[in-house]
PDB file of N, CA and C in Angstrom:
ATOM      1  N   UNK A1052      -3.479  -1.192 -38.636  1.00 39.00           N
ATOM      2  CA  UNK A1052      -2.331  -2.088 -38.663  1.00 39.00           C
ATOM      3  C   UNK A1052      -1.273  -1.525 -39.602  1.00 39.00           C
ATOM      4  N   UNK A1053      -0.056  -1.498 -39.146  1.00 50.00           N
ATOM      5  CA  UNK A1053       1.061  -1.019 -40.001  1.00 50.00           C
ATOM      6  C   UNK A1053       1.488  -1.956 -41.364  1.00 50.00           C
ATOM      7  N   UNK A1054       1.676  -1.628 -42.308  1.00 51.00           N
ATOM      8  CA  UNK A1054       2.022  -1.916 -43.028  1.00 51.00           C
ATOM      9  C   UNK A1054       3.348  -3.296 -43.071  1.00 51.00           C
ATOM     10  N   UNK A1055       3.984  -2.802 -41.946  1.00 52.00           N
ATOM     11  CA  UNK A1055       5.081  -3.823 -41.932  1.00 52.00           C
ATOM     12  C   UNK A1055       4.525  -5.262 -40.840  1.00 52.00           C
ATOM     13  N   UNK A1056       3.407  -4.828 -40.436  1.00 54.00           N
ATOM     14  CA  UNK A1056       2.571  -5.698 -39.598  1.00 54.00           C
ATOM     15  C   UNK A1056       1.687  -6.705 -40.340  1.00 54.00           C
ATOM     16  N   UNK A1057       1.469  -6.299 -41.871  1.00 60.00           N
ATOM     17  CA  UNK A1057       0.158  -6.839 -42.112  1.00 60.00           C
ATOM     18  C   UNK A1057       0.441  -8.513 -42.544  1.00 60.00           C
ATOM     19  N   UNK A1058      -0.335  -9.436 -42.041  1.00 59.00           N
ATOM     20  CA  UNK A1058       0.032 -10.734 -42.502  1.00 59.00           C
ATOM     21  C   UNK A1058      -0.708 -11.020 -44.085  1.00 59.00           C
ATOM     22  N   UNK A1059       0.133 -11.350 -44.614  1.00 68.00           N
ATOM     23  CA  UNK A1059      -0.016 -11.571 -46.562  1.00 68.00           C
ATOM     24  C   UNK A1059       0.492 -12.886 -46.387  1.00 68.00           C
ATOM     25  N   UNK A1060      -0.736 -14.015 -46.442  1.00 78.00           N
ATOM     26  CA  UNK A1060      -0.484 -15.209 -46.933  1.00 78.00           C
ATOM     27  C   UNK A1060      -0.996 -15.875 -48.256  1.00 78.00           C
ATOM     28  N   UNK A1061      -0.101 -15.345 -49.043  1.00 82.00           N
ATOM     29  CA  UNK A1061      -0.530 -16.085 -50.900  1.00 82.00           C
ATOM     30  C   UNK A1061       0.808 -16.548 -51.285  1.00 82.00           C
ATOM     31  N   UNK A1062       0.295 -17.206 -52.330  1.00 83.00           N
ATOM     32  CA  UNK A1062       1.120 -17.802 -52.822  1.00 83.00           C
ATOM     33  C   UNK A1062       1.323 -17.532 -54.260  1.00 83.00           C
ATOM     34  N   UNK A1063       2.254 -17.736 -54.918  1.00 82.00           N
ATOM     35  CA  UNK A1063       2.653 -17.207 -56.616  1.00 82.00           C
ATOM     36  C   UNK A1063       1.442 -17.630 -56.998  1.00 82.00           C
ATOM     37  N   UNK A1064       1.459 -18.951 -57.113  1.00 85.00           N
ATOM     38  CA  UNK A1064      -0.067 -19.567 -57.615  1.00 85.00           C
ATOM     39  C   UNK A1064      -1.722 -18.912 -57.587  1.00 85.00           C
ATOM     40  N   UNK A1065      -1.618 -18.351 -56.466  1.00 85.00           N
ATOM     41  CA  UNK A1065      -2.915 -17.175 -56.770  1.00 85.00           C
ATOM     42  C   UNK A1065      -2.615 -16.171 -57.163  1.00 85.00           C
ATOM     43  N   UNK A1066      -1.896 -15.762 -57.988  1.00 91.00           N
ATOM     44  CA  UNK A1066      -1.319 -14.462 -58.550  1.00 91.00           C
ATOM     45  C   UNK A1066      -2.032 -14.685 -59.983  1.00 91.00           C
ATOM     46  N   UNK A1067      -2.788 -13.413 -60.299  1.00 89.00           N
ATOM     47  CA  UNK A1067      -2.502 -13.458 -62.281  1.00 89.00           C
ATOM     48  C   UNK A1067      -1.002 -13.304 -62.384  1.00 89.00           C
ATOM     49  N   UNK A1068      -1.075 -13.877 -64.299  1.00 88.00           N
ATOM     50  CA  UNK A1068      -0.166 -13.654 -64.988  1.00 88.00           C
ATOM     51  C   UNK A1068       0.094 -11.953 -65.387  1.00 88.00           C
ATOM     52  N   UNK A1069       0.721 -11.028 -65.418  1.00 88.00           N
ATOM     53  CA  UNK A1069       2.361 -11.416 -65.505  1.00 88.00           C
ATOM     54  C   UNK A1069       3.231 -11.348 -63.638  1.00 88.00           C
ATOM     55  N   UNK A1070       1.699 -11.300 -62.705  1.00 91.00           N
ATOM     56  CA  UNK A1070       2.337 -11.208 -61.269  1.00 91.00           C
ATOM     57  C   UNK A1070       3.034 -12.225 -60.390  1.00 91.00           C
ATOM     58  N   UNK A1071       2.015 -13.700 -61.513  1.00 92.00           N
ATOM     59  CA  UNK A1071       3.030 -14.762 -60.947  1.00 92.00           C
ATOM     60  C   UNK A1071       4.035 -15.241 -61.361  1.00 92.00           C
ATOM     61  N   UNK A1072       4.610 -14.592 -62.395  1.00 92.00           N
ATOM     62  CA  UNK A1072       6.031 -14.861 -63.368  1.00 92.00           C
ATOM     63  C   UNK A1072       6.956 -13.802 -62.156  1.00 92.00           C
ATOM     64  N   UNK A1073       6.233 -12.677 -61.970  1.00 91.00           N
ATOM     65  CA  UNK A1073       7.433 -11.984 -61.200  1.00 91.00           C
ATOM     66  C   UNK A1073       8.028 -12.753 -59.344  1.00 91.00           C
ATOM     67  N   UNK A1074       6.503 -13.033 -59.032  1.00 91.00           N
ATOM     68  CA  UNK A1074       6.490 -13.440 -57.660  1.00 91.00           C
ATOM     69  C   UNK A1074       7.461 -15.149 -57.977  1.00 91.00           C
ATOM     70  N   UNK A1075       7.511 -16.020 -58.870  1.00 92.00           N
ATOM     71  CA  UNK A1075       8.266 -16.986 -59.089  1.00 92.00           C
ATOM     72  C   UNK A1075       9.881 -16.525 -58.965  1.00 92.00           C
ATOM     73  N   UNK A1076       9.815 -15.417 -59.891  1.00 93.00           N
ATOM     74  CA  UNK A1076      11.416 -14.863 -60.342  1.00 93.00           C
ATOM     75  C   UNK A1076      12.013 -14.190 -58.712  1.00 93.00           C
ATOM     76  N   UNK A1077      11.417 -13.540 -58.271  1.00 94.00           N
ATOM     77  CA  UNK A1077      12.059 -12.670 -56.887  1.00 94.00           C
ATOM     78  C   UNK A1077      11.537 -13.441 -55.828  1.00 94.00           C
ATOM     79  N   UNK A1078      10.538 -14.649 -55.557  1.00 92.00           N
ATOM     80  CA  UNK A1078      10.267 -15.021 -54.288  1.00 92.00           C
ATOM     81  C   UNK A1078       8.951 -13.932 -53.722  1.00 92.00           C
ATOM     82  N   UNK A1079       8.111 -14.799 -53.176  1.00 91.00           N
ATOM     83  CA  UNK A1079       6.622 -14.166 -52.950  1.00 91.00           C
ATOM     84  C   UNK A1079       6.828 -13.308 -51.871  1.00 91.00           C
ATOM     85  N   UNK A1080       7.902 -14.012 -50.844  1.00 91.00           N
ATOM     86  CA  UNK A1080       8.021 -12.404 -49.758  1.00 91.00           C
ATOM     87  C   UNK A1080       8.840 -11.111 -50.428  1.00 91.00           C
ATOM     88  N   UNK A1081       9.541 -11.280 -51.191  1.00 94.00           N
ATOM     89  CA  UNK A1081       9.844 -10.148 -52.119  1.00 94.00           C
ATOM     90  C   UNK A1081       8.984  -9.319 -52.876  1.00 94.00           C
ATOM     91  N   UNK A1082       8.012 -10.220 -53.205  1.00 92.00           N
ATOM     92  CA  UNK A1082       7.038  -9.770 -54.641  1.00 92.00           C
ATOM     93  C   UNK A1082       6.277  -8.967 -53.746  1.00 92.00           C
ATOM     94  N   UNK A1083       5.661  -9.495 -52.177  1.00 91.00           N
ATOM     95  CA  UNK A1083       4.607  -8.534 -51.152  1.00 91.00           C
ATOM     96  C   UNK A1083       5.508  -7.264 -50.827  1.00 91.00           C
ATOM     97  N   UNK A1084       7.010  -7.313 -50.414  1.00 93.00           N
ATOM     98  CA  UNK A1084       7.379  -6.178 -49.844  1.00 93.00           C
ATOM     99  C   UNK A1084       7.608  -4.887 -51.319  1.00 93.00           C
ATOM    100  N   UNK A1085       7.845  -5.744 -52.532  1.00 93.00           N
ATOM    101  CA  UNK A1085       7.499  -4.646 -53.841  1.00 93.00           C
ATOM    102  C   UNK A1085       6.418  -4.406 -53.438  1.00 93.00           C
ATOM    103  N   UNK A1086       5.407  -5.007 -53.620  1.00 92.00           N
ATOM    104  CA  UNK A1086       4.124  -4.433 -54.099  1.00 92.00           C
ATOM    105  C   UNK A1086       3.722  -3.323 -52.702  1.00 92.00           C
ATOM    106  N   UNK A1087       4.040  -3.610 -51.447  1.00 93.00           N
ATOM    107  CA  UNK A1087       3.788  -2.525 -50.533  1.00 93.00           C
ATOM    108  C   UNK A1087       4.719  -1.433 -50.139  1.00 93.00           C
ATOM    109  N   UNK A1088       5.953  -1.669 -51.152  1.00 94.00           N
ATOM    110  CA  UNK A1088       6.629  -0.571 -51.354  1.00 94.00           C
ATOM    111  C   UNK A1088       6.188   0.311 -52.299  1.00 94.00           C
ATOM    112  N   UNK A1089       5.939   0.217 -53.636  1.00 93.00           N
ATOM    113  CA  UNK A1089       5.280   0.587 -55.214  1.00 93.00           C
ATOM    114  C   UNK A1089       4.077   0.648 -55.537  1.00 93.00           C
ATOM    115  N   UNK A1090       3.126  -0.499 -54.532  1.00 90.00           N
ATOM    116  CA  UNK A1090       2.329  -1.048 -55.136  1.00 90.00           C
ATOM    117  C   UNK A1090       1.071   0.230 -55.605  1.00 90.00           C
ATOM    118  N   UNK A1091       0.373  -0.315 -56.850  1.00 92.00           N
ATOM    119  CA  UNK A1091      -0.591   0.617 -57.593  1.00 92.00           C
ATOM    120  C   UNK A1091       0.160   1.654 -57.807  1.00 92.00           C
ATOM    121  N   UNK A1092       1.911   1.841 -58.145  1.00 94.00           N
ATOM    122  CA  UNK A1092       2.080   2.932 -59.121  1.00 94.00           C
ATOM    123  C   UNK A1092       2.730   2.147 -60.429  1.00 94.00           C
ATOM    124  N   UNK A1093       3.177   3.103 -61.451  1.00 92.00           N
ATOM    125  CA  UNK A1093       3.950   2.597 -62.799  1.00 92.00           C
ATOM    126  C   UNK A1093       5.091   3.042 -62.439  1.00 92.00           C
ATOM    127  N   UNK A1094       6.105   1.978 -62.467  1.00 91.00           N
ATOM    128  CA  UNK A1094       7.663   2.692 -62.361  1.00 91.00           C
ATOM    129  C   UNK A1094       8.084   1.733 -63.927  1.00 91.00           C
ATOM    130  N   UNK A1095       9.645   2.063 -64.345  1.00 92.00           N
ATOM    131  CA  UNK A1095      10.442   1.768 -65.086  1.00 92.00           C
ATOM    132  C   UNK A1095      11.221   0.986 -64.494  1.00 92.00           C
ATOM    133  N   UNK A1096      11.828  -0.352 -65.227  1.00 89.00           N
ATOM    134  CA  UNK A1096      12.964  -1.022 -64.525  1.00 89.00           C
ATOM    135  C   UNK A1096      13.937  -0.912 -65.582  1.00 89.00           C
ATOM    136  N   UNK A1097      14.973  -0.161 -65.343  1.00 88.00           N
ATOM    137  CA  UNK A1097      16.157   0.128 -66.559  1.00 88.00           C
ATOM    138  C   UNK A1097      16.238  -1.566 -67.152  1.00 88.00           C
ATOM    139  N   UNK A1098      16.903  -1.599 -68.060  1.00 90.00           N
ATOM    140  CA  UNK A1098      17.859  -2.900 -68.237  1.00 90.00           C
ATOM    141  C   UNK A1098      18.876  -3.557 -67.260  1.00 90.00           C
ATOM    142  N   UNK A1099      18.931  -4.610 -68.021  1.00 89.00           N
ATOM    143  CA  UNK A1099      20.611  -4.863 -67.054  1.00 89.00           C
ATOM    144  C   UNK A1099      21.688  -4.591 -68.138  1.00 89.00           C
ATOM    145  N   UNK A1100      21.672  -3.860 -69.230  1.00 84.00           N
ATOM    146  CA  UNK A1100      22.597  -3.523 -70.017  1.00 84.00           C
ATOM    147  C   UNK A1100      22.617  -1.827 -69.877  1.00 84.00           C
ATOM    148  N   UNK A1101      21.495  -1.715 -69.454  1.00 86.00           N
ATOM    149  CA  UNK A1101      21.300   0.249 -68.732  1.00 86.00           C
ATOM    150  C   UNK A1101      22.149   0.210 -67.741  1.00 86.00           C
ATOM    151  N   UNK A1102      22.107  -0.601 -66.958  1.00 86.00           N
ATOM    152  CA  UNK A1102      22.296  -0.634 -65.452  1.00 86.00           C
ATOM    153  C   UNK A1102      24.291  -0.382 -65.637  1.00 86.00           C
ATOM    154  N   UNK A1103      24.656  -1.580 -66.361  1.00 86.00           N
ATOM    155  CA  UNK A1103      26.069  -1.414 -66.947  1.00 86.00           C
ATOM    156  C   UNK A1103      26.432  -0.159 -67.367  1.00 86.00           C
ATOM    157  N   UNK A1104      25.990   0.352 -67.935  1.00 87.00           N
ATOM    158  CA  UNK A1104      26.811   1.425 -69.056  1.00 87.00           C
ATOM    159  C   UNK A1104      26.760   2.233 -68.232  1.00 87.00           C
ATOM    160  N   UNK A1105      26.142   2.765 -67.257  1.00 85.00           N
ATOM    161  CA  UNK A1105      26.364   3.799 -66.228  1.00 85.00           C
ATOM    162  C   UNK A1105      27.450   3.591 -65.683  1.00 85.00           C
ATOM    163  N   UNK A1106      27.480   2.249 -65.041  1.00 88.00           N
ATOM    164  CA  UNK A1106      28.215   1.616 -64.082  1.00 88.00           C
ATOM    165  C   UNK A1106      29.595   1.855 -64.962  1.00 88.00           C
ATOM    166  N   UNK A1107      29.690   1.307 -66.133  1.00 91.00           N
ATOM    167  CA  UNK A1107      31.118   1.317 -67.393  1.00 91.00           C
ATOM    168  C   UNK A1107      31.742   2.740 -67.046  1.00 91.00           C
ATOM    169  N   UNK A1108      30.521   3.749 -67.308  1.00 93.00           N
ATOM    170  CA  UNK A1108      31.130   4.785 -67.899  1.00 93.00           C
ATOM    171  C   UNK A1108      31.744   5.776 -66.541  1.00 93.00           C
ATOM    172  N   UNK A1109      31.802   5.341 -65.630  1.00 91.00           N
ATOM    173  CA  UNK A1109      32.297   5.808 -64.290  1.00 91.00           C
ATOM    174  C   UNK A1109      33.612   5.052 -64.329  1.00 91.00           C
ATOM    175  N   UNK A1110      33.710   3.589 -64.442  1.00 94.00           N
ATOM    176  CA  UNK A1110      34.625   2.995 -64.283  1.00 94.00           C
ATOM    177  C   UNK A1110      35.365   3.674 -65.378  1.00 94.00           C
ATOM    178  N   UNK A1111      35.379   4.066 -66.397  1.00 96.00           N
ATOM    179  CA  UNK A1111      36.619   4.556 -67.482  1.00 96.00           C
ATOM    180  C   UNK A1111      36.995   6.033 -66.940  1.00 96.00           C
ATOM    181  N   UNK A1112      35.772   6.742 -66.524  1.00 95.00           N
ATOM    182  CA  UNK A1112      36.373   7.901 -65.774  1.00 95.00           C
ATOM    183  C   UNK A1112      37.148   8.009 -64.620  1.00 95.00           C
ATOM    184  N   UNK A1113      37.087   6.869 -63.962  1.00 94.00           N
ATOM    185  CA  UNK A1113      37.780   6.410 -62.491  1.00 94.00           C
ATOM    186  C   UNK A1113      39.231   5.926 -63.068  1.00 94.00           C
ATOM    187  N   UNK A1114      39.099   5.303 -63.950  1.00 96.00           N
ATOM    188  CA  UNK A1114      40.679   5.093 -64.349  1.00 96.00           C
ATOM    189  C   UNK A1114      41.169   5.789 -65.086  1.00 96.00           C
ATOM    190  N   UNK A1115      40.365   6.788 -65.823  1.00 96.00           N
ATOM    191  CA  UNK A1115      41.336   8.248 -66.684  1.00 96.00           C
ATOM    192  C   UNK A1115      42.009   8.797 -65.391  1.00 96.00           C
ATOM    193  N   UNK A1116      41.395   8.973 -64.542  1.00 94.00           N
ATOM    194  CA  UNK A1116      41.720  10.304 -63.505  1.00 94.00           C
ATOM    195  C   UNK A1116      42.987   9.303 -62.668  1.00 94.00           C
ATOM    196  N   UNK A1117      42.350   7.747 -62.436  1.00 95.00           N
ATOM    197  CA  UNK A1117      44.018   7.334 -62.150  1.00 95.00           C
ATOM    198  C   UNK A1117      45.370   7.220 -62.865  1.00 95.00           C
ATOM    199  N   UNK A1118      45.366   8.303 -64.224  1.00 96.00           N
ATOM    200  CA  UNK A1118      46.229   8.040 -65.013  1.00 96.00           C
ATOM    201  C   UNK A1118      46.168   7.028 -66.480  1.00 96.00           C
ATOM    202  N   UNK A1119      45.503   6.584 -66.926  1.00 97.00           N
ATOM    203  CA  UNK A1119      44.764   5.776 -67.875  1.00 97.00           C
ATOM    204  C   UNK A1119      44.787   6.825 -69.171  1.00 97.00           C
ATOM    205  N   UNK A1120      45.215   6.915 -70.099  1.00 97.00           N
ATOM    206  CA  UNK A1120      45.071   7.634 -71.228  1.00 97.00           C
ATOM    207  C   UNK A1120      43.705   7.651 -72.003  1.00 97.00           C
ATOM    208  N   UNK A1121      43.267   8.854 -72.865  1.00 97.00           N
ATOM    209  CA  UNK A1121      41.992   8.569 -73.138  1.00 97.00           C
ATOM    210  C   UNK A1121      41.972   7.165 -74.458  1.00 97.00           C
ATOM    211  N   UNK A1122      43.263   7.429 -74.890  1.00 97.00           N
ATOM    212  CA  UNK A1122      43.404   6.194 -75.807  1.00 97.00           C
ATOM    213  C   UNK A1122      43.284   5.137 -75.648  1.00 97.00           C
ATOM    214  N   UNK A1123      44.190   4.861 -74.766  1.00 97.00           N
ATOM    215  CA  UNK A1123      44.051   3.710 -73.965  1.00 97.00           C
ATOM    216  C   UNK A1123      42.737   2.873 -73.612  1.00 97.00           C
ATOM    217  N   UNK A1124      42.256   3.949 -72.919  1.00 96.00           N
ATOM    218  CA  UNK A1124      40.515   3.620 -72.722  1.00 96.00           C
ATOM    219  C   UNK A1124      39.575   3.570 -74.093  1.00 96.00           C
ATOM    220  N   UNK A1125      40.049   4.320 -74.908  1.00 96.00           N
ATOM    221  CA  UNK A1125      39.054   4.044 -75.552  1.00 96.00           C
ATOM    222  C   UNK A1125      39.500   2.852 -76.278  1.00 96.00           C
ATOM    223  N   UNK A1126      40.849   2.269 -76.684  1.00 96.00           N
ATOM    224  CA  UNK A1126      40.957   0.993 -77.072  1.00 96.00           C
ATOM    225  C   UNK A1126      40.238  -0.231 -76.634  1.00 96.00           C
ATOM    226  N   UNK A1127      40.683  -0.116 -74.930  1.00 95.00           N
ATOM    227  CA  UNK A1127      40.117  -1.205 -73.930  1.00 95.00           C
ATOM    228  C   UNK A1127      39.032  -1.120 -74.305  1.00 95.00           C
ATOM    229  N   UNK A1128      37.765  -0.178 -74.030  1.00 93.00           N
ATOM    230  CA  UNK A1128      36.531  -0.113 -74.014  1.00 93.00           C
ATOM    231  C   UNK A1128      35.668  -0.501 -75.978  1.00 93.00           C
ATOM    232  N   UNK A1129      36.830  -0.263 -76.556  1.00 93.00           N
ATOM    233  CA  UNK A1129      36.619  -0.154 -77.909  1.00 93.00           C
ATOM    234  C   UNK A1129      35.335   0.883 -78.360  1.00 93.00           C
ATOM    235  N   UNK A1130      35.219   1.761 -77.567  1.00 94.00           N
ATOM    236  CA  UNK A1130      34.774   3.387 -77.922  1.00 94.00           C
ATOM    237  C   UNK A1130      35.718   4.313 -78.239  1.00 94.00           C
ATOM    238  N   UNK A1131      34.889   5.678 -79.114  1.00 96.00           N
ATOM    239  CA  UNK A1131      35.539   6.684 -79.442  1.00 96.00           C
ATOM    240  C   UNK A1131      36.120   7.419 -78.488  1.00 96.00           C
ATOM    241  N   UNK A1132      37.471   8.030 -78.401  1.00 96.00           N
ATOM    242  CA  UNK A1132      38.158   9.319 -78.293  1.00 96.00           C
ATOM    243  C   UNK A1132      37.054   9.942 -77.373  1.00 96.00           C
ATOM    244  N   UNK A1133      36.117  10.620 -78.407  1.00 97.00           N
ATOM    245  CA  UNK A1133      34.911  11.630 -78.307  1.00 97.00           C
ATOM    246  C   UNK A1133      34.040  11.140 -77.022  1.00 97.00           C
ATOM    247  N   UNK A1134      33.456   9.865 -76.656  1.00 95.00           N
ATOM    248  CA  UNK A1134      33.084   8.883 -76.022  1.00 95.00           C
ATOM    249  C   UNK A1134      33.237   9.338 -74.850  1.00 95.00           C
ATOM    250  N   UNK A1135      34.470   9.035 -74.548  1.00 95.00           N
ATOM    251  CA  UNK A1135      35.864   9.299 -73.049  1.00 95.00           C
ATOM    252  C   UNK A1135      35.402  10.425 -72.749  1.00 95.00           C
ATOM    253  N   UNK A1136      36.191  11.557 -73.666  1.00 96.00           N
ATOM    254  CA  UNK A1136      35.710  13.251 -73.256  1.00 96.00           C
ATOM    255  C   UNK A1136      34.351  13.251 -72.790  1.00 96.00           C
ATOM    256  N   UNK A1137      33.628  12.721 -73.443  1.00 94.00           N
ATOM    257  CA  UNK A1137      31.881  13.053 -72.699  1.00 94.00           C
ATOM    258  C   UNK A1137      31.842  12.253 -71.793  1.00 94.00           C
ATOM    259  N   UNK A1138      32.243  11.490 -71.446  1.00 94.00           N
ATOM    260  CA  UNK A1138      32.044  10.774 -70.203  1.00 94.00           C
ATOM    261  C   UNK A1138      33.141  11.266 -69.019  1.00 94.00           C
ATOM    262  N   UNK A1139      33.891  11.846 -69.304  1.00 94.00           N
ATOM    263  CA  UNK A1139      34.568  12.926 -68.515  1.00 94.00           C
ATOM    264  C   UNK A1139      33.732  13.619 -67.990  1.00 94.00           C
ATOM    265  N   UNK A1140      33.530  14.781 -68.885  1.00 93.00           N
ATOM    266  CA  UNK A1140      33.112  15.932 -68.909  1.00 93.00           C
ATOM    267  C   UNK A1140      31.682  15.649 -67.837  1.00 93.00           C
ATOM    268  N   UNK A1141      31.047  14.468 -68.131  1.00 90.00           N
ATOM    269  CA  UNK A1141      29.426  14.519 -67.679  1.00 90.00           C
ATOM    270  C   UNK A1141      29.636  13.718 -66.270  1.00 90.00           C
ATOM    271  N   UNK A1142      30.854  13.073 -65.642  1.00 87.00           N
ATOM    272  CA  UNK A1142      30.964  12.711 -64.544  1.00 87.00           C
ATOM    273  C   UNK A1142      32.400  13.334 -63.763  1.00 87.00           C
ATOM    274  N   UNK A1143      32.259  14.475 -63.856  1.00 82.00           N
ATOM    275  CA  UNK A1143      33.061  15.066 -63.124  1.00 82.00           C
ATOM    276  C   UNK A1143      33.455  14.552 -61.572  1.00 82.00           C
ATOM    277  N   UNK A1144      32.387  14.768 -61.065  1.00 80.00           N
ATOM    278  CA  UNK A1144      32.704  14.011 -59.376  1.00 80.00           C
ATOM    279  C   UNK A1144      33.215  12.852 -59.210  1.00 80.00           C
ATOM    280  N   UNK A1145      33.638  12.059 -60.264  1.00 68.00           N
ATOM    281  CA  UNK A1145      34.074  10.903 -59.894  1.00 68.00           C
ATOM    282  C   UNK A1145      35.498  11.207 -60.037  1.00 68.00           C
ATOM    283  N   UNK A1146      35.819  10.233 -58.427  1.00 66.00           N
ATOM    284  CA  UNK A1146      37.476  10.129 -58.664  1.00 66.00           C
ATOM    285  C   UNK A1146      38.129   8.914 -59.095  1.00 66.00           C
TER     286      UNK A1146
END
């Protein structure tokens, strides 16, 4: 039987803890299609303040290159000068 075939009828409630805190938070048909996407490996889940600063540091490079001064940006952003340049420099491909 395929994987996308298999019938999984549980509920959060038969879950251990910390599986039924997650299956509550995302919904139990979510929590089955993680777990038979991932399931039995260890992954990392960045932050949601990781997730930002990537996301930030494109957006200040997207508006240097539309003309945005590095000053400027670094005021708005209230980061260094130095900051900008490396976030230049390390996202080149972005327009």
């Amino acid at each position: 039987m395929d994987k996308g075939e298999r019938n999984i009828e549980l509920e959060a409630s038969d879950l251990p803890q910390p599986y039924k805190k997650y299956a509550d938070t995302i919904g139990m048909e979510n929590f089955i299609k993680l777990s038979e996407l991932i399931g039995g490996r260890n992954i990392y889940l960045p932050s949601p303040d990781s997730l930002l600063i990537s996301s930030n540091r494109k957006k200040i490079v997207s508006e240097y290159r539309a003309g945005t001064s590095v000053k400027e940006l670094a005021d708005k952003y209230k980061i260094s000068s130095d900051s900008i340049y490396r976030y230049i420099k390390r996202y080149k491909d972005i327009r």
